[in-house]
Short mmCIF file of C-alpha atoms in Angstrom, two decimals:
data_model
loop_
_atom_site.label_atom_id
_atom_site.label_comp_id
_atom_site.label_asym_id
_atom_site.label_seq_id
_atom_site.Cartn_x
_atom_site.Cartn_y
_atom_site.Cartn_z
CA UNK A 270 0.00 0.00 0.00
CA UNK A 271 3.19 2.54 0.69
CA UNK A 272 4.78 1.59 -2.44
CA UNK A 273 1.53 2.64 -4.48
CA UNK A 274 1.26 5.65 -2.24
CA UNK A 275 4.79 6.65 -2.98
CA UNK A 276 4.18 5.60 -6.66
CA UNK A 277 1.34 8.11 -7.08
CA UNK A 278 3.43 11.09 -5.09
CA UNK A 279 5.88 10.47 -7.52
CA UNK A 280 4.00 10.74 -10.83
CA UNK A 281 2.33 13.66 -9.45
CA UNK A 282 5.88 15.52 -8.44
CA UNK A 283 6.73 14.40 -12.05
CA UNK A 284 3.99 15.57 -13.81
CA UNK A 285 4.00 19.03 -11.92
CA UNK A 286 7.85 19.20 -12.80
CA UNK A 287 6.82 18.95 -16.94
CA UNK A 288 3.81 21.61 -16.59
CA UNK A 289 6.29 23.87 -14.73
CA UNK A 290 8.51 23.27 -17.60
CA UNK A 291 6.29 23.68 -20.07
CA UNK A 292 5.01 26.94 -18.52
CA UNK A 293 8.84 28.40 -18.54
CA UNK A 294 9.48 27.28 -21.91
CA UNK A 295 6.25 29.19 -23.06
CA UNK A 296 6.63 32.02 -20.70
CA UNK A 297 10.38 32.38 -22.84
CA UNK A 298 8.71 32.39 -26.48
CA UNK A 299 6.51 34.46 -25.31
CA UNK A 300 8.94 36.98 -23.90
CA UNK A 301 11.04 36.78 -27.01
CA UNK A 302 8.34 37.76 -29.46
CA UNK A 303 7.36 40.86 -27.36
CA UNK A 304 11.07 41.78 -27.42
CA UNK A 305 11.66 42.14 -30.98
CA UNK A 306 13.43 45.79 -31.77
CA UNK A 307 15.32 47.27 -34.43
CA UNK A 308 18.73 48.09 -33.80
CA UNK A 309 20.27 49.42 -36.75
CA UNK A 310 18.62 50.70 -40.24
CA UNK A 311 20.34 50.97 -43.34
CA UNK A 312 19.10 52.57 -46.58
CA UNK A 313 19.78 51.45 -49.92
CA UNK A 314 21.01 53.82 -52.55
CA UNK A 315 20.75 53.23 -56.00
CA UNK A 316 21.05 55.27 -59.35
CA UNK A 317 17.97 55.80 -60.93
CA UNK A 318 17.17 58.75 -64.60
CA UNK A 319 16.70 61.25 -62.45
CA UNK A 320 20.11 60.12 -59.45
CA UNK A 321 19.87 58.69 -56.44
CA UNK A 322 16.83 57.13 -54.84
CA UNK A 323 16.74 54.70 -51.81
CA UNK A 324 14.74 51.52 -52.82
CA UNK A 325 15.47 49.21 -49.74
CA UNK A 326 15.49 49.54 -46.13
CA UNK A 327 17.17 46.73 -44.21
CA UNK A 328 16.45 46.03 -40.44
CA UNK A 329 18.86 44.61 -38.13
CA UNK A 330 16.97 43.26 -35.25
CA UNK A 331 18.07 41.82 -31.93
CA UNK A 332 17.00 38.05 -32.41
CA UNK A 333 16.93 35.82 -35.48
CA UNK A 334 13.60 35.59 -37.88
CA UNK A 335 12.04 33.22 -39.70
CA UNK A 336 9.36 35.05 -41.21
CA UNK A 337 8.34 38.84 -41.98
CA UNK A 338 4.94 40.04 -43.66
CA UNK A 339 4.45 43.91 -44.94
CA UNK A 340 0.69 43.22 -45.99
CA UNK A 341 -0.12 45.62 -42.99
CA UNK A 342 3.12 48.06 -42.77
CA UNK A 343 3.48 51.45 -43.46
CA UNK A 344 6.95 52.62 -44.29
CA UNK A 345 8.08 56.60 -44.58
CA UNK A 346 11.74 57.58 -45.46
CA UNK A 347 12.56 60.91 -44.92
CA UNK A 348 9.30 62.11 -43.93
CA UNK A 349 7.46 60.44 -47.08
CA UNK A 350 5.18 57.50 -47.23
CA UNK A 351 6.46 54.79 -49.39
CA UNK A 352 5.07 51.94 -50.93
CA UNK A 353 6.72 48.63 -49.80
CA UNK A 354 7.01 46.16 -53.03
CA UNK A 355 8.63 43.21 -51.13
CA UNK A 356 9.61 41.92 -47.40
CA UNK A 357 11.77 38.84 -47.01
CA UNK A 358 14.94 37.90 -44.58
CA UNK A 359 18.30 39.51 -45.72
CA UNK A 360 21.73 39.73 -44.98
CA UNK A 361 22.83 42.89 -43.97
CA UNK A 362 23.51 44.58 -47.45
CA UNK A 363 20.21 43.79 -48.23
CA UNK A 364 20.63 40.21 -50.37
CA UNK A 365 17.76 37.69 -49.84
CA UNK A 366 19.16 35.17 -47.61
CA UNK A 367 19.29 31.16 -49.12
CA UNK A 368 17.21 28.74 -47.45
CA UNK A 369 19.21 26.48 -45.19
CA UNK A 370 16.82 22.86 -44.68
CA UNK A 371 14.40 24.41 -46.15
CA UNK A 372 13.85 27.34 -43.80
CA UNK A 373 15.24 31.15 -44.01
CA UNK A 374 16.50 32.66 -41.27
CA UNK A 375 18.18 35.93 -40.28
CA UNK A 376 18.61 39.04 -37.79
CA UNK A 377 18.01 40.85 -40.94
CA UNK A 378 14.99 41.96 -42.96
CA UNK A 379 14.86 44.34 -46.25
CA UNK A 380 11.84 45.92 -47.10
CA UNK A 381 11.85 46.78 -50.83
CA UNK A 382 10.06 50.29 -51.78
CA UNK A 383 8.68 52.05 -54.47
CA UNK A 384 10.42 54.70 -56.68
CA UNK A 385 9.33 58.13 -57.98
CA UNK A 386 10.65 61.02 -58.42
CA UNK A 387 8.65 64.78 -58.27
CA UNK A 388 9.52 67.35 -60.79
CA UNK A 389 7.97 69.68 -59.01
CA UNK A 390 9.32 68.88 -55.69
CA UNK A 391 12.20 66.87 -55.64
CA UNK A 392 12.09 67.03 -51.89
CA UNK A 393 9.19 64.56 -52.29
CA UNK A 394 11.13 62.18 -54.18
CA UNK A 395 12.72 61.31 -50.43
CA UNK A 396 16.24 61.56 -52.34
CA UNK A 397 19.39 61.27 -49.64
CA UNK A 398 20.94 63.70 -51.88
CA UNK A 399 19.99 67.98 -51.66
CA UNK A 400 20.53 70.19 -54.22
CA UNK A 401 22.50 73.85 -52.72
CA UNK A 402 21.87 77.10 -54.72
CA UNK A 403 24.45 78.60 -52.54
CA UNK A 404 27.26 76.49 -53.94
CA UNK A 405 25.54 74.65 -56.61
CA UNK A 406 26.68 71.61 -55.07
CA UNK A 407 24.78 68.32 -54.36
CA UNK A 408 25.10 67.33 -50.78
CA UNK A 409 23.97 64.50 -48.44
CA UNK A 410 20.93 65.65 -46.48
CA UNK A 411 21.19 65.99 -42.96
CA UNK A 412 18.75 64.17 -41.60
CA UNK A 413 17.24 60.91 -43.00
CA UNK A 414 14.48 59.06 -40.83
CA UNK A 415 13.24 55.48 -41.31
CA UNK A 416 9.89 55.03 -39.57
CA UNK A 417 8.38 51.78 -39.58
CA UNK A 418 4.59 50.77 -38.49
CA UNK A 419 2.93 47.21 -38.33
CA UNK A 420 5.06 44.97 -39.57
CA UNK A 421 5.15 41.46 -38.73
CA UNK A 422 7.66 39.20 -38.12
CA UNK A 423 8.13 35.53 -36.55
CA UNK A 424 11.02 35.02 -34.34
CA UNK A 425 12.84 31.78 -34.84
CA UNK A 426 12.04 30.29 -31.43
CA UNK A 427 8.61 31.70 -31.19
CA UNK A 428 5.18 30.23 -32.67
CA UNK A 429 3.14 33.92 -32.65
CA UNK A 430 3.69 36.27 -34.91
CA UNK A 431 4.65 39.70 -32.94
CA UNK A 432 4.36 43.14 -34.98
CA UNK A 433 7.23 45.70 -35.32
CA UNK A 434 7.55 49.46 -35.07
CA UNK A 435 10.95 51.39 -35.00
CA UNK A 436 11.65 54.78 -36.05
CA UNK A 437 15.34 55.35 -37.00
CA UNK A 438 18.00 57.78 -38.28
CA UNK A 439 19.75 56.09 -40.85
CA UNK A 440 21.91 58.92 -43.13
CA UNK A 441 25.54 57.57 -41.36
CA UNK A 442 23.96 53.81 -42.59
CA UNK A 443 23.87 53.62 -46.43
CA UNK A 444 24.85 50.73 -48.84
CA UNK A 445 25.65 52.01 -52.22
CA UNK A 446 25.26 49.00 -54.66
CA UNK A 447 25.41 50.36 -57.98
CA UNK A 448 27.92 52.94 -57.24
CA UNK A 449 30.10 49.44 -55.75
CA UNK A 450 30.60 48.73 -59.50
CA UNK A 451 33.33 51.02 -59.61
CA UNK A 452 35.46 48.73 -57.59
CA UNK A 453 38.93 50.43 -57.98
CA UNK A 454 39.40 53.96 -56.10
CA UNK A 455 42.24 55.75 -55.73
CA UNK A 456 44.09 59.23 -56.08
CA UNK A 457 46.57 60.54 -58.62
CA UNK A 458 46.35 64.48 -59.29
CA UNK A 459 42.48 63.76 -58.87
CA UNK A 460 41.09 61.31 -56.64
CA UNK A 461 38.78 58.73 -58.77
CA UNK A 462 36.63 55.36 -58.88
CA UNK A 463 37.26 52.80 -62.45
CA UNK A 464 35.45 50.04 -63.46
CA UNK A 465 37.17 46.80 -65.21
CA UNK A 466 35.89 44.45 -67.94
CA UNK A 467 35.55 40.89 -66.87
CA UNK A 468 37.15 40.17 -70.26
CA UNK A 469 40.36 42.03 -69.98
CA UNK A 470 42.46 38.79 -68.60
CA UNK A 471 42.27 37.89 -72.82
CA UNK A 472 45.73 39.37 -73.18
CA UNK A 473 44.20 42.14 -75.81
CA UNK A 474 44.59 45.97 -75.35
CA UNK A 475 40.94 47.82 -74.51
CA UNK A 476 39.25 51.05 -74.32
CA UNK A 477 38.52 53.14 -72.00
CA UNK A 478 35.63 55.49 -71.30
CA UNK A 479 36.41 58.41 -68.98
CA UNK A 480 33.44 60.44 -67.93
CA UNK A 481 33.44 63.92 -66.50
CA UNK A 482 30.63 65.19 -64.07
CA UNK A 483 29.11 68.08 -64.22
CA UNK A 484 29.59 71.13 -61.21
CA UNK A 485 27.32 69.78 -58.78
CA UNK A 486 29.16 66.33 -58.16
CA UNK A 487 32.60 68.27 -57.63
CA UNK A 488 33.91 67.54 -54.48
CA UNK A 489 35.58 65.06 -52.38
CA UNK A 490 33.14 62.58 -52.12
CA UNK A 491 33.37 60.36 -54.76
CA UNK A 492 30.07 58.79 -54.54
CA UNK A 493 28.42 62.19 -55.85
CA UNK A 494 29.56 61.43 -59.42
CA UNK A 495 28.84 58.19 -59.39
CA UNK A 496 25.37 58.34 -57.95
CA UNK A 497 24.12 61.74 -59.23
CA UNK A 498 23.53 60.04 -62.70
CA UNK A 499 22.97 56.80 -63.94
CA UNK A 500 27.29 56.59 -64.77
CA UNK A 501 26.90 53.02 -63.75
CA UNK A 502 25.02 51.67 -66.86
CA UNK A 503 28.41 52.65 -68.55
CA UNK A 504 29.67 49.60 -66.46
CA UNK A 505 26.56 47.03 -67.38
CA UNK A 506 26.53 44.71 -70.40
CA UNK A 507 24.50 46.19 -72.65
CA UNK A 508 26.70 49.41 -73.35
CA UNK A 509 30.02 47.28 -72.51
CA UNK A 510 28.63 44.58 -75.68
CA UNK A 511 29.10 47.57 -77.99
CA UNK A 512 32.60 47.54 -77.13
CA UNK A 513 35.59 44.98 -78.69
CA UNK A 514 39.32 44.70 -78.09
CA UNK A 515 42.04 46.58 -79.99
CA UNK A 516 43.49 43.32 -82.12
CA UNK A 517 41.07 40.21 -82.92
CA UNK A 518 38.71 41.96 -81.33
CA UNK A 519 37.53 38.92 -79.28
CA UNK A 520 37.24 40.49 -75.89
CA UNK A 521 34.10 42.64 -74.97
CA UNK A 522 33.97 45.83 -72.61
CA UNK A 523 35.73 48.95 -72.02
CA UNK A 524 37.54 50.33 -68.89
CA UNK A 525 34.98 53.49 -67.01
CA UNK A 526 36.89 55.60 -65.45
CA UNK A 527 35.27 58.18 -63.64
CA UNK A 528 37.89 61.45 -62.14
CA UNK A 529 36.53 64.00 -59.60
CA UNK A 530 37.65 67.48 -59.36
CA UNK A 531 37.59 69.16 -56.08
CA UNK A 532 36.35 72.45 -58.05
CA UNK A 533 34.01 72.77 -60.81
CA UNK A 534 36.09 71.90 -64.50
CA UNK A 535 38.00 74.88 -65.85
CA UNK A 536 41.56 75.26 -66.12
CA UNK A 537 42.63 72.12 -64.12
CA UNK A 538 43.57 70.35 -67.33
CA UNK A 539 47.13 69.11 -66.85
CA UNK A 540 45.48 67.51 -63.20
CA UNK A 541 43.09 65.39 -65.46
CA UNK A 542 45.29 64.91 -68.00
CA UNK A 543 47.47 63.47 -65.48
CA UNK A 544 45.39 61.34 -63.92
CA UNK A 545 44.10 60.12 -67.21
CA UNK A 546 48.13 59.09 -67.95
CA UNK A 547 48.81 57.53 -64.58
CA UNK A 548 45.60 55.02 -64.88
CA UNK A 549 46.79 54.12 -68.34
CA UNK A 550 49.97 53.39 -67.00
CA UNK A 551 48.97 51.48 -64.17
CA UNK A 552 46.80 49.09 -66.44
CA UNK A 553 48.73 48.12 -69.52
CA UNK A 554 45.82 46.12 -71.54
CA UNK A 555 44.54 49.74 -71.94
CA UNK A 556 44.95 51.46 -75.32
CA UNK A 557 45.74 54.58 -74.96
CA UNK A 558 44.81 55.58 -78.70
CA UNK A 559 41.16 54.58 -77.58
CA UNK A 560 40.73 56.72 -74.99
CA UNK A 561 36.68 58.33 -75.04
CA UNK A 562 35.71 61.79 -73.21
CA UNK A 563 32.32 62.05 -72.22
CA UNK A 564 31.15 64.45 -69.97
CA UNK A 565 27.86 66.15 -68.98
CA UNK A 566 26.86 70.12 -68.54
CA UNK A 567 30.59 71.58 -67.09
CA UNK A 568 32.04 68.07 -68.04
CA UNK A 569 31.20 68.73 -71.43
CA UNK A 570 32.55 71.67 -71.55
CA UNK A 571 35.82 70.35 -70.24
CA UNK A 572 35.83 67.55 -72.74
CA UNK A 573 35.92 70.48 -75.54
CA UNK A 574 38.75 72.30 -73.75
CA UNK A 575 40.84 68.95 -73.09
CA UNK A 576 40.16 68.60 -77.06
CA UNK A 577 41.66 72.09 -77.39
CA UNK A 578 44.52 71.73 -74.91
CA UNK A 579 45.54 68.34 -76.09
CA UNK A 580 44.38 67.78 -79.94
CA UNK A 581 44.49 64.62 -80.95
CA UNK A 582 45.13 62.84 -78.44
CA UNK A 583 41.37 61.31 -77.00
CA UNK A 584 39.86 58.80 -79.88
CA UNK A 585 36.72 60.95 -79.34
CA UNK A 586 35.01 63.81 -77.71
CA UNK A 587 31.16 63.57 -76.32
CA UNK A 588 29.78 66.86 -75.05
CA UNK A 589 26.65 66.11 -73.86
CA UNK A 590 24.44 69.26 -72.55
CA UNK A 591 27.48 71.91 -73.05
CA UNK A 592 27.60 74.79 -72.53
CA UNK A 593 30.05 76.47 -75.47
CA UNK A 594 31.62 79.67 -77.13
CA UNK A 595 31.23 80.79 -80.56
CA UNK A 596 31.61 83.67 -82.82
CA UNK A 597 29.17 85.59 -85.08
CA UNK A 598 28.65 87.76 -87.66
CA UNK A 599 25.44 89.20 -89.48
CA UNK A 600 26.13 88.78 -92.76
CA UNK A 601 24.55 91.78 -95.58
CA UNK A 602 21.43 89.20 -95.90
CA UNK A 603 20.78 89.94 -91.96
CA UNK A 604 21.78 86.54 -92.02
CA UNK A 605 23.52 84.93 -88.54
CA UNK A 606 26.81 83.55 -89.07
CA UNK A 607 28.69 81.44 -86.75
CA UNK A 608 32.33 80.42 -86.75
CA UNK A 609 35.26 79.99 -84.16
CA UNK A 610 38.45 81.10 -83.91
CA UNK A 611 41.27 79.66 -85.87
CA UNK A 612 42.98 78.08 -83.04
CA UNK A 613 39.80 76.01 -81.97
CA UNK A 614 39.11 75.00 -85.19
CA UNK A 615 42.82 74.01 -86.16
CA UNK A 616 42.67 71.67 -82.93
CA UNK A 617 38.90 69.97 -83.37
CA UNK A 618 38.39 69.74 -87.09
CA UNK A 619 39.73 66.16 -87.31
CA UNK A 620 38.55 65.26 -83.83
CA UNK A 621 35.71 62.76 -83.86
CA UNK A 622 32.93 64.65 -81.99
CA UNK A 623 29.54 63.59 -81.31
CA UNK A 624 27.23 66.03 -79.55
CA UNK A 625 24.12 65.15 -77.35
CA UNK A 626 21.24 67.80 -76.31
CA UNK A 627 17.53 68.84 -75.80
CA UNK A 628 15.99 71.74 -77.18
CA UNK A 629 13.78 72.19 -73.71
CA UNK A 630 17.18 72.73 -72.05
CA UNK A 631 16.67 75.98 -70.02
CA UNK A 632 19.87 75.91 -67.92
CA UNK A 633 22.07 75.44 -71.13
CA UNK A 634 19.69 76.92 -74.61
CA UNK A 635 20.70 74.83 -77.39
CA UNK A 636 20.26 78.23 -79.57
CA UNK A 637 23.39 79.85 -78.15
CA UNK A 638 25.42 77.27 -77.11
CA UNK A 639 25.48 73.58 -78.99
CA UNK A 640 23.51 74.20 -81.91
CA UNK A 641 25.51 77.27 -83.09
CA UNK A 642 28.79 75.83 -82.11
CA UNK A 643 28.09 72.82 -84.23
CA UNK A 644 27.40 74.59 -87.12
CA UNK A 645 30.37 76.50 -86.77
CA UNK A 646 32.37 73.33 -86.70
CA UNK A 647 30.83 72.38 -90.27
CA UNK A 648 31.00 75.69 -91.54
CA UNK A 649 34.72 75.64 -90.75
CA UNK A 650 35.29 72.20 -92.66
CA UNK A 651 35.13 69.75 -89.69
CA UNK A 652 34.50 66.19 -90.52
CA UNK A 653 33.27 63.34 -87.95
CA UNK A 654 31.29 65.85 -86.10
CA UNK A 655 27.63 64.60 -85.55
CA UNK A 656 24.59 65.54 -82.95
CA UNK A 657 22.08 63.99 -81.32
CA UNK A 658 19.24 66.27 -80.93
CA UNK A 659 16.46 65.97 -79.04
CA UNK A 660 12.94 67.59 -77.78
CA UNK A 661 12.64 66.74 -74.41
CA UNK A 662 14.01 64.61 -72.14
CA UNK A 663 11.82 61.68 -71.22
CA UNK A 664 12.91 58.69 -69.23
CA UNK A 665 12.46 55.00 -69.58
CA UNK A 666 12.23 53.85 -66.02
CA UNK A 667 9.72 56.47 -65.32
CA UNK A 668 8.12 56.85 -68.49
CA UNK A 669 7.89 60.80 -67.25
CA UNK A 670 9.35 64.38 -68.60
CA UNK A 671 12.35 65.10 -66.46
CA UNK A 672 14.95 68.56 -66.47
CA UNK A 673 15.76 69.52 -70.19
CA UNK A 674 19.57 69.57 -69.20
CA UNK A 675 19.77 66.01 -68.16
CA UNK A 676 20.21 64.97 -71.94
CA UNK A 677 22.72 62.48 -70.61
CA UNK A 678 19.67 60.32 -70.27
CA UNK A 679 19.20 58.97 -73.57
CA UNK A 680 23.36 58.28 -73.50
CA UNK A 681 23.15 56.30 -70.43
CA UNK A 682 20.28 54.11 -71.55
CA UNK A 683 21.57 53.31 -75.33
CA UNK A 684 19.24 55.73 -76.76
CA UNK A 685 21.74 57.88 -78.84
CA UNK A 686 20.64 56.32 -82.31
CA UNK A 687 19.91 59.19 -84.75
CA UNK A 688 22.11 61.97 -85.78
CA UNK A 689 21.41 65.60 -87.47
CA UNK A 690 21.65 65.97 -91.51
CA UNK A 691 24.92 67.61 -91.81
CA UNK A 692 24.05 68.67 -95.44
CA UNK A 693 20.95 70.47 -93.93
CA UNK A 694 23.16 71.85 -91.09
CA UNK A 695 25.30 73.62 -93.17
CA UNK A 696 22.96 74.60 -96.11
CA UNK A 697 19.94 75.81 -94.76
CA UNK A 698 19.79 79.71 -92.65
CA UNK A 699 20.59 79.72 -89.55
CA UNK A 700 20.09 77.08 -87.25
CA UNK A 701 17.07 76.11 -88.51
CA UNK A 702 18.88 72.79 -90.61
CA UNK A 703 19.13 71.20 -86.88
CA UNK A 704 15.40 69.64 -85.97
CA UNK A 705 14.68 68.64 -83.05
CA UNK A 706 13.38 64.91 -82.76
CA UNK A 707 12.31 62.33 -80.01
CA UNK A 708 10.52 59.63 -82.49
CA UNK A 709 14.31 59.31 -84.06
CA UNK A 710 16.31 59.38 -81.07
CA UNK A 711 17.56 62.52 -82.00
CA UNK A 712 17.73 62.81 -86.05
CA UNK A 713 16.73 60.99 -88.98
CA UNK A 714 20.18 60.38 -90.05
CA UNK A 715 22.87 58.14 -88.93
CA UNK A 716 27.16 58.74 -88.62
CA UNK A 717 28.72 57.81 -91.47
CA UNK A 718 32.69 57.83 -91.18
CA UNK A 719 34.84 56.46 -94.42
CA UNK A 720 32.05 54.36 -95.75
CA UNK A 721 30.51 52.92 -92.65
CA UNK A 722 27.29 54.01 -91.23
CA UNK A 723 26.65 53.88 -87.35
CA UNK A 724 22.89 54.36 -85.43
CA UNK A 725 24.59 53.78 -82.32
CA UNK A 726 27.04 56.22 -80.58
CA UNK A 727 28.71 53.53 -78.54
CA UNK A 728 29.06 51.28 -82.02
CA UNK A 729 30.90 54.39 -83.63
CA UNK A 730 32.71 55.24 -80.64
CA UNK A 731 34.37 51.73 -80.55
CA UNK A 732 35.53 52.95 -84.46
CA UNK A 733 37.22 55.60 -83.24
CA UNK A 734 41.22 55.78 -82.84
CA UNK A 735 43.35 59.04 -82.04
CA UNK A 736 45.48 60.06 -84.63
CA UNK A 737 48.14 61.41 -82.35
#
């Protein structure tokens, strides 16, 4: 009778052991799930037509997840509401994390958002970058809050969902992937950040592409040239497939290098040229009779005046959105007349030259600056001299009108196809042989250079070889 007495204490003691247990184990979960917090936020910054825009947020939080859902969230950056397009477990630069046994897990989540962008207000576009009139500089703003409402997450060790608010500063916390391209930086007379080809370890020389930013990205933060603009697609495969090897031509791709100066461009010409020269040098499969300018707005101007101060020497010159000088003359007829000065037209006439602009350009008019200036060119007996004219400027990504100046657009996204009728350039009065086209990308003729026709700028530039 004992033995069954101490039999049934003993189940008892046992059974109350595994319901305390079972109690603390819950009581745990439960306190785990309530727990949840952000402790860091990151944005993600990538280029977009119009520059930078932040299209992820990723949360670091204090345990490990195994499942988030935005259905209910609300998300503003920078004081705007933004529309969340995707939630999943990350690592912390934002990368969807694999499944390991068949179940994702991670201290991370990325919440992907919406992009616009506001002509009327940029500040509603939620950009990190600001725009000051004072210096005409871009800067980083000061201030960029992450708020986040309702969103719910599953801890790993938890069986209840638990829902998430934080509200975070997150300016000092930003992951730059398209500007990461540009994997070399360094400093010669000008600090700078290149981009090379897969395909150079072929053993053939290649080109390179050097692109000059325009006054707001001057500086010493090199991420403002390579984020203001979409510079990047310069690195991607379908502008690098226009581009072959010097030889066979078997290798694909072109070297991007991309120089900042402290200052706007003006007369710090032997500092770029220098810089150009010590990259070439330090990469020998470059060719240094390939070398392409293209710059935008002040960079396009400098592209001229490196042509000027250095003839010959750059395979090819694209001034895109320039702002240039030119003489003229009213002839008896009342007629305009435009021409240059015998030095710049010694030192360009044989330089290949393709020019890209916008008639709705109202920080740089096409009617006193490229339009005139190109006619000059084939007044004065220029050859390989060709421009890309266009009405507006209207983006792909968007679909929308955007600034007039930011002609650099259509050159970024493979869109410089058609070309002005030279004949009509030169014959007709004033500047009225130069229409301005969208429908044709620009004209309704194409480059023709010793027999060969081009319709693309980046097919013509590869073509190109300086004589010097």
């Amino acid at each position: 009778m004992m033995r069954k007495v101490l039999q049934s204490i003993l189940v008892t003691f046992l059974g109350l052991g595994l319901l305390l247990s079972a109690q603390k184990v819950e009581a745990v979960d439960t306190n785990r799930q309530s727990n949840v917090a952000v402790t860091n936020t990151s944005i993600v910054i990538n280029n977009y037509e119009f520059g930078p825009g932040v299209d992820k947020i990723v949360l670091q939080t204090n345990v490990s997840l195994r499942n988030v859902d935005a259905s209910s969230a609300t998300v503003t950056t920078a004081g705007i509401t933004r529309q969340v397009t995707n939630a999943y477990l990350s690592d912390a630069n934002g990368n969807a994390v694999q499944s390991r046994g068949g179940r994702n897990t991670s201290q991370y989540i990325t919440l992907e958002l919406s992009v616009s962008y506001n002509n009327d207000d940029p500040a509603q576009s939620a950009s990190p970058f600001s725009f000051d009139l004072s210096t005409y500089r871009n800067t980083w703003v000061s201030s960029y809050v992450v708020k986040v409402e309702g969103l719910n997450v599953t801890p790993l060790y938890g069986y209840n969902s638990t829902q998430l608010n934080a509200e975070q500063e997150a300016i000092n916390n930003k992951i730059t992937p398209s500007a990461n391209r540009f994997t070399e930086r360094g400093s010669y007379s000008l600090s700078y950040a290149a981009y090379q080809p897969e395909s150079v370890t072929g053993g053939e020389k290649n080109p390179l592409i050097v692109w000059l930013h325009g006054i707001g990205e001057a500086g010493t933060d090199i991420n403002f040239p390579l984020l203001a603009n979409e510079v990047n697609l310069l690195t991607e495969d379908t502008i690098q497939n226009h581009f072959t090897s010097t030889g066979t031509g078997s290798q694909r791709g072109a070297y991007v290098l991309v120089p900042q100066s402290p200052t706007a461009w003006g007369q710090n010409q032997a500092e770029l040229m220098d810089t150009i020269n010590q990259y070439i040098a330090a990469h020998p499969d470059i060719d240094s009779s390939r070398v392409y300018l293209i710059g935008g707005s002040n960079g396009a101007a400098m592209s001229v005046q490196m042509g000027l101060t250095y003839p010959n020497t750059f395979a090819a010159l694209v001034p895109i959105a320039a702002p240039l000088s030119y003489q003229m003359t009213i002839a008896d007829s009342d007629e305009e007349i435009y021409s240059l000065d015998e030095s710049t037209l010694t030192a360009l006439k044989d330089q290949p030259m393709w020019f890209i602009t916008a008639r709705s350009d109202a920080s740089v008019p096409v009617d006193t600056n490229t339009l005139p200036y190109y006619k000059a060119l084939l007044n004065g007996g220029a050859t390989n001299k060709w421009l890309t004219y266009y009405e507006s400027v209207v983006g792909t990504e968007l679909a929308q009108e955007y600034n007039g100046h930011w002609s650099w657009i259509y050159l970024f996204h493979d869109q410089a196809t058609g070309v002005q009728n030279t004949t009509n350039v030169v014959t007709w009065s004033g500047l009225t042989g130069m229409v301005a086209t969208n429908p044709t990308n620009g004209g309704d003729a194409q480059a023709q250079v010793n027999g060969v026709s081009y319709n693309n700028i980046f097919d013509w530039l590869n073509a190109q070889y300086a004589t010097n």
